[in-house]
Short mmCIF file of C-alpha atoms in Angstrom, two decimals:
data_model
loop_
_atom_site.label_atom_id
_atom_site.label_comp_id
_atom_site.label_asym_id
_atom_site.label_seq_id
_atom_site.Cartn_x
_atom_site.Cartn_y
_atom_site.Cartn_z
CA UNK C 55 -13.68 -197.94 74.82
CA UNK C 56 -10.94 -200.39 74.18
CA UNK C 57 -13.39 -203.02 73.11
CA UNK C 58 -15.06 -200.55 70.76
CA UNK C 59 -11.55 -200.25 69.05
CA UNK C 60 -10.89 -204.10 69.02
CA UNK C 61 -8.44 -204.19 72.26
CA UNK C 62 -8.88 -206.38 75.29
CA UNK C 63 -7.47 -207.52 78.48
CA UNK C 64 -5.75 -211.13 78.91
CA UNK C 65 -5.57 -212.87 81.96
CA UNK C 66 -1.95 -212.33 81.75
CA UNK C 67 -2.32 -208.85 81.30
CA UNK C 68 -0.94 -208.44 77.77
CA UNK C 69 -2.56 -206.61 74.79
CA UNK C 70 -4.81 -208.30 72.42
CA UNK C 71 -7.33 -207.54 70.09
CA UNK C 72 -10.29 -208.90 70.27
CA UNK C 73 -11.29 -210.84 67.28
CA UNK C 74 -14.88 -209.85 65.41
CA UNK C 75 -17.85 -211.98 65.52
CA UNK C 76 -18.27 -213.88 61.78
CA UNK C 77 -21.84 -214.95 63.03
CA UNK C 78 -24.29 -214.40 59.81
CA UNK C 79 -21.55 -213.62 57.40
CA UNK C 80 -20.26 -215.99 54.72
CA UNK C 81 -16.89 -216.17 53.45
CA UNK C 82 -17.71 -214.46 50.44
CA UNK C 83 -18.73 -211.13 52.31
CA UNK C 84 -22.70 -212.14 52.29
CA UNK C 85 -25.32 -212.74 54.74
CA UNK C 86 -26.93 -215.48 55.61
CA UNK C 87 -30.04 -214.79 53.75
CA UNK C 88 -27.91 -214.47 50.40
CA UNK C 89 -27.57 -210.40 50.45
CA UNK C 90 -24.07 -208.95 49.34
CA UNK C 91 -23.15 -207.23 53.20
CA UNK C 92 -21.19 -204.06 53.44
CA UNK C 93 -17.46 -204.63 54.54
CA UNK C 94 -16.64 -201.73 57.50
CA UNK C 95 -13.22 -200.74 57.14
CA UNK C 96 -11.82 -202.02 60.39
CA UNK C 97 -11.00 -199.03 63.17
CA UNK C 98 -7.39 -197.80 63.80
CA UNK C 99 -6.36 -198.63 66.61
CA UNK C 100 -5.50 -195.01 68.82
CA UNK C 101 -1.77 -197.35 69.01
CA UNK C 102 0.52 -199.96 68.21
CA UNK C 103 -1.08 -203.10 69.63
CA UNK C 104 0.84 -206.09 70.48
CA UNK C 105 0.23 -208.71 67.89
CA UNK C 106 -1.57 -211.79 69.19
CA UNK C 107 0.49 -214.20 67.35
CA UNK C 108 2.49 -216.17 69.95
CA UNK C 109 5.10 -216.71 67.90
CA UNK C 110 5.90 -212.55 66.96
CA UNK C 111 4.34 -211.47 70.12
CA UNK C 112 7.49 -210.08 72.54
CA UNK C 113 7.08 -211.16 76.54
CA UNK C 114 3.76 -210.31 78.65
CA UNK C 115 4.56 -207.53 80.74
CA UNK C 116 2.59 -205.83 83.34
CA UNK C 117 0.20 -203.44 82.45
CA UNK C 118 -1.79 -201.07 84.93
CA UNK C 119 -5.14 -201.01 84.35
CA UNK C 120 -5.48 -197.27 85.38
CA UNK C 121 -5.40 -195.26 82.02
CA UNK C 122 -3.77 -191.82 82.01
CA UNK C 123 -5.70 -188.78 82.89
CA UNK C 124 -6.69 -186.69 79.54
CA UNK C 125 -5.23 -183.71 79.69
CA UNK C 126 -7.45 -181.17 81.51
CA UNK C 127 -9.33 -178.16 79.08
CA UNK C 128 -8.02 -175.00 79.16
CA UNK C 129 -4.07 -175.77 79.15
CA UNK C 130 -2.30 -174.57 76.24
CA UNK C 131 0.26 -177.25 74.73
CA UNK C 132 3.84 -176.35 74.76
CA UNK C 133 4.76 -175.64 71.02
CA UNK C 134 7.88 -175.81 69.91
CA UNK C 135 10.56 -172.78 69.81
CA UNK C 136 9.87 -170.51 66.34
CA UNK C 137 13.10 -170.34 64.04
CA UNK C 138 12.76 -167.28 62.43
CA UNK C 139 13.86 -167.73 58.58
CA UNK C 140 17.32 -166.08 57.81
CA UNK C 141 15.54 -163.05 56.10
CA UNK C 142 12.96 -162.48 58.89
CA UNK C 143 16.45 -162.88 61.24
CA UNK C 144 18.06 -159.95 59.44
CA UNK C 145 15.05 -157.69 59.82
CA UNK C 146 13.97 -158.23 63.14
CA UNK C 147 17.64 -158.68 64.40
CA UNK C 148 20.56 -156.57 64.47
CA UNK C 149 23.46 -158.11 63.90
CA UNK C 150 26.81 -157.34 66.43
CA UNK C 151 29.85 -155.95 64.19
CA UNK C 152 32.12 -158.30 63.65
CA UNK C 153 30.12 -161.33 63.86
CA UNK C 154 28.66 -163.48 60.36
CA UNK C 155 25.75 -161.57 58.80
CA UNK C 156 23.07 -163.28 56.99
CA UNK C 157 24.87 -164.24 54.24
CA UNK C 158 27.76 -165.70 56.41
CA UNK C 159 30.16 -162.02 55.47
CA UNK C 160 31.10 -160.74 59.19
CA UNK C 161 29.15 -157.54 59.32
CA UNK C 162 32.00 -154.03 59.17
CA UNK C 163 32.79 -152.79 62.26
CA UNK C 164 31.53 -149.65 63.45
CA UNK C 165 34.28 -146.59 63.24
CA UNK C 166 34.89 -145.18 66.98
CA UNK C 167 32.81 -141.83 67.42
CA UNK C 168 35.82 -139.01 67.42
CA UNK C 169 36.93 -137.65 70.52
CA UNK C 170 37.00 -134.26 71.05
CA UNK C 171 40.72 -132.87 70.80
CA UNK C 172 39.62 -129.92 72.61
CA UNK C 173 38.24 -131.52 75.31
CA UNK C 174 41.30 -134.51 76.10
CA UNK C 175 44.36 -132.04 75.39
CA UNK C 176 45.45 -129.60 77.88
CA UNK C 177 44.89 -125.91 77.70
CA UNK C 178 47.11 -124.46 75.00
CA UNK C 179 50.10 -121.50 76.29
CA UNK C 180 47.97 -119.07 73.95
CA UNK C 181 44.57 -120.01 75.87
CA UNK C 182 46.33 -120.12 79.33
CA UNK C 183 47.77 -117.07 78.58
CA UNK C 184 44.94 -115.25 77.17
CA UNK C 185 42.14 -116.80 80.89
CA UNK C 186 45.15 -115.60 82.83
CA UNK C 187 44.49 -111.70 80.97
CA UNK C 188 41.15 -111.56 81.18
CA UNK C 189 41.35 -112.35 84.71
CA UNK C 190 43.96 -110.06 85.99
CA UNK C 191 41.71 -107.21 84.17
CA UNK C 192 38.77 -108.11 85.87
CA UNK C 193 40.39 -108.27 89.28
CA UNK C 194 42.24 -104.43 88.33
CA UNK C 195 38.85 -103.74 87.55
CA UNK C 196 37.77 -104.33 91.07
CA UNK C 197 40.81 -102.52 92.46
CA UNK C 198 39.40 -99.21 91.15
CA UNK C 199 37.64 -98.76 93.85
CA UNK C 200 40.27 -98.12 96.08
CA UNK C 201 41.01 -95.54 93.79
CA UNK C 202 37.49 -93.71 94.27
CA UNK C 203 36.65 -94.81 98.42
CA UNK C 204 37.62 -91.88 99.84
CA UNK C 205 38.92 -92.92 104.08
CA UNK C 206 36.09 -92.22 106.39
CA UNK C 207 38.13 -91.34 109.11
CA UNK C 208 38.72 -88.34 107.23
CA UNK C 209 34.73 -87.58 105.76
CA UNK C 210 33.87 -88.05 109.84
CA UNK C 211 36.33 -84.79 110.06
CA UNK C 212 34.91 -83.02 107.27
CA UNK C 213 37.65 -83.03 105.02
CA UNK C 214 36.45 -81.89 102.20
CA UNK C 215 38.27 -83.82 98.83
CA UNK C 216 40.02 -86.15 101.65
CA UNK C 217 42.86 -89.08 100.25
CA UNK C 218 41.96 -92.40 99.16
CA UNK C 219 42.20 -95.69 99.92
CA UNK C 220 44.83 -96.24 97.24
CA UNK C 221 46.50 -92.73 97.84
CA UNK C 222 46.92 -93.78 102.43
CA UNK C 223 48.29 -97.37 100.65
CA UNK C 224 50.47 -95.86 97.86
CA UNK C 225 52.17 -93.82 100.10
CA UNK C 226 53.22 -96.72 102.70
CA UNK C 227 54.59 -98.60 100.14
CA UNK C 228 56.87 -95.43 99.62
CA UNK C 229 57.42 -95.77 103.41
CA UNK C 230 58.87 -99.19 102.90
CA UNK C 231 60.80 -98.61 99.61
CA UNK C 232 62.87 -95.55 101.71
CA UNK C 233 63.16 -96.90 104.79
CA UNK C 234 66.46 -97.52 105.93
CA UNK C 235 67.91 -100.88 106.31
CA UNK C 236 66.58 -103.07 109.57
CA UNK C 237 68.35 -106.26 110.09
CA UNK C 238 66.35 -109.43 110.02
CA UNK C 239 63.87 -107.04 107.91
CA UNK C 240 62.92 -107.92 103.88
CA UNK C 241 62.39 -104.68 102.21
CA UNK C 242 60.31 -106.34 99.53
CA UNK C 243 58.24 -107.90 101.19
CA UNK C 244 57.41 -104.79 103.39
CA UNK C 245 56.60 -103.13 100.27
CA UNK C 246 54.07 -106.14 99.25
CA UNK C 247 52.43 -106.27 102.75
CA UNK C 248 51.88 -102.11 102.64
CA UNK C 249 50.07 -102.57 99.01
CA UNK C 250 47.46 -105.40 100.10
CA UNK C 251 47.06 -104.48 103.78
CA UNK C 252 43.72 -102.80 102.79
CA UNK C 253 42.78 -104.19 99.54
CA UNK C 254 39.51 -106.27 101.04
CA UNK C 255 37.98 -102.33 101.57
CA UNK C 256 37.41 -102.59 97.58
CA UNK C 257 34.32 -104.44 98.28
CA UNK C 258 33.41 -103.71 101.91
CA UNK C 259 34.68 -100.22 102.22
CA UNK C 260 36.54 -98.55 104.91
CA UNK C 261 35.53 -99.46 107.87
CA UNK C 262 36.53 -97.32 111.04
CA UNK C 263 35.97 -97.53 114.59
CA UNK C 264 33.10 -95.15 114.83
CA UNK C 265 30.93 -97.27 112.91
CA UNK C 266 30.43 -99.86 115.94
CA UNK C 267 31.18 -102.88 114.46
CA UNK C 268 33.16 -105.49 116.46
CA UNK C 269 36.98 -105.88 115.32
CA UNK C 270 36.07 -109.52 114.87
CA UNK C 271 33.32 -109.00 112.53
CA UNK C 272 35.39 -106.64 110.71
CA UNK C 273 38.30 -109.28 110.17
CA UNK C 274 35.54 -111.72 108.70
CA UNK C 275 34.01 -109.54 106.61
CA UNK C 276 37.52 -108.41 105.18
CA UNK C 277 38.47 -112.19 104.74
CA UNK C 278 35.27 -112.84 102.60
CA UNK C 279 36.02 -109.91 100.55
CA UNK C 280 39.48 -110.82 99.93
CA UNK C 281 38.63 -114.61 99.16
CA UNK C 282 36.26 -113.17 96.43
CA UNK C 283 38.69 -111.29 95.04
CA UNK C 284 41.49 -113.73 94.21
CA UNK C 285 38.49 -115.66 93.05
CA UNK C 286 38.13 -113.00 90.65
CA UNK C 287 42.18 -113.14 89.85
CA UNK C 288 41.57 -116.71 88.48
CA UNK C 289 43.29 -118.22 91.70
CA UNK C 290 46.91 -119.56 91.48
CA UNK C 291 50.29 -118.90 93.13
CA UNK C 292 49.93 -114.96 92.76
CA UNK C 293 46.44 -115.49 94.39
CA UNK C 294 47.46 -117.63 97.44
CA UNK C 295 50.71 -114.78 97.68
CA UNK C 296 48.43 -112.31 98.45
CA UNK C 297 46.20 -113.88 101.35
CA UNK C 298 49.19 -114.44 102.81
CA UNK C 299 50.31 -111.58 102.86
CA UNK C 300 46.73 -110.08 104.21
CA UNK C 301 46.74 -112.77 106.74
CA UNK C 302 50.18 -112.04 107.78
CA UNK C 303 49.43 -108.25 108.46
CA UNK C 304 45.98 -108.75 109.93
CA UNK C 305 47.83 -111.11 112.36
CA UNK C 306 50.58 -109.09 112.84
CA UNK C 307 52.74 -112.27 112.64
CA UNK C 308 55.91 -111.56 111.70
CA UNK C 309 58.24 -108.21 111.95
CA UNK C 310 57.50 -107.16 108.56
CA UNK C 311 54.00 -106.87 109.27
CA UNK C 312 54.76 -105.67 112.39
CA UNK C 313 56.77 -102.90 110.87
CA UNK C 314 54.24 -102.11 108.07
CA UNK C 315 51.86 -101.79 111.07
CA UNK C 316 54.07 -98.68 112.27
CA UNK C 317 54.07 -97.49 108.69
CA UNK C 318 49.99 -97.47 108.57
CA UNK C 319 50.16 -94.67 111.93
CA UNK C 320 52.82 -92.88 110.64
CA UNK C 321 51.19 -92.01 107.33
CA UNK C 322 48.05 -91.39 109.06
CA UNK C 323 49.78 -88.43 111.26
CA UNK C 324 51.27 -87.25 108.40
CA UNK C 325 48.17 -87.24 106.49
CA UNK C 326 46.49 -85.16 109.30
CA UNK C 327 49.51 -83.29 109.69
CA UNK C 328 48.65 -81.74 105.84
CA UNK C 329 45.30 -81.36 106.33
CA UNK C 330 46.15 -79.21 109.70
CA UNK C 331 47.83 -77.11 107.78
CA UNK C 332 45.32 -76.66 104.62
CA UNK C 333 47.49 -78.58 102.58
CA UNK C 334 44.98 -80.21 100.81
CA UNK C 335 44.53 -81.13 97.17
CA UNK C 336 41.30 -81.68 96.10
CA UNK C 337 40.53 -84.36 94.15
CA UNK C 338 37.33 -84.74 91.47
#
């Protein structure tokens, strides 16, 4: 192949091209029997060859006789990266805000979406006010029960039209307000006790010894009840006043719930005391 182009191999290893046989041709570009011959352009050479003019040619060097390996079939030559014209850039390109557009102006920033005012500032006094309402009517609401469970102690006696769960609690509140003065004894909070002692019955009813259920059960039941409730009463100080109180009197852990205890059998003798005696006013 390299003599087909016009390049050969030196004994000193350097590039030369080989020079074309002038046999039959005459100076003048004719044959030797007289005939005008046809010139052939002379090949390109596939590279710069080494001119074989001592005097311009630059230092033999060593050349391996091992050509390169063409490139196998099949690969796929590594073309260089695409530069996408400025218009093509704007179109399939968003620019970031603040950076230079296409036609070098920094692109406007984008406004901030707007927060929600409602949904950073804090509840207004009006709004507070107005939950707090709607809550303590709901949990009154549930209180009316008290007003319609009649006591099953007394429905087990066949009492006909017998008190309350609100009217046996009313009146031990009374208890408290009249009592005389104890020492070591708050008066207020006696009163408090005596209104919430019962207050869980407004969901699970009275609940009395004849129906068999353990005292334990009872107390959990009661609990649940009275968790739901001050659910119901929106939570909050009043809220957390009240199972205390409950838990105080259910645990009979201090003197005012021990006291308010005393109250709850008093009334009840009184209350049977009446209906001995047909003093009974029925209610609708």
């Amino acid at each position: 192949w390299f003599e087909s182009v016009g390049v050969r191999f030196d004994s000193t290893s350097a590039v030369c091209p080989v020079p074309q046989k002038q046999e039959g041709r005459a100076k003048d570009g004719t044959r030797g029997d007289g005939k005008q011959s046809r010139r052939r352009p002379p090949i390109p050479p596939p590279f710069p060859l080494i001119p074989s003019n001592p005097a311009t040619a630059l230092p033999p060097m060593a050349v391996s006789s091992r050509l390169p390996a063409p490139p196998a079939r099949g690969l796929l030559r590594r073309s260089p990266p695409r530069i996408l014209p400025p218009r093509r850039l704007a179109c399939g390109a968003r620019a970031v805000s603040g950076s230079p557009g296409p036609g070098g102006s920094p692109v406007p920033r984008r406004p901030p979406a707007p927060v929600d005012a409602a949904a950073v500032a804090p509840p207004s006094p009006a709004s507070s006010a107005a939950s707090s309402a709607a809550s303590a009517i709901d949990f009154l609401t549930l209180c009316h029960s008290l007003k319609t469970t009649k006591r099953k102690g007394w429905i087990n006696h066949s009492i006909k039209g017998p008190e309350s769960i609100a009217d046996h609690m009313y009146r031990m509140a009374l208890m408290a307000l009249i009592a005389d003065d104890l020492p070591a004894v708050n008066r207020e909070r006696c009163i408090k006790i005596a209104i919430v002692h019962d207050i869980a019955e407004a969901i699970v009813g009275d609940i009395t010894p004849s129906d068999g259920i353990p005292k334990a059960e009872k107390s959990r039941r009661e609990q649940e009840a009275l968790n739901e409730m001050c659910e119901v009463l929106g939570g909050g100080s009043t809220a957390e006043e009240i199972k205390g109180l409950w838990e105080e009197y259910e645990n009979n852990s201090s003197v005012e719930a021990n006291l308010v205890k005393d109250f709850d059998k008093v009334e009840m003798i009184l209350q049977a005391l009446e209906y001995e005696k047909g003093i009974n006013f029925c209610h609708s």
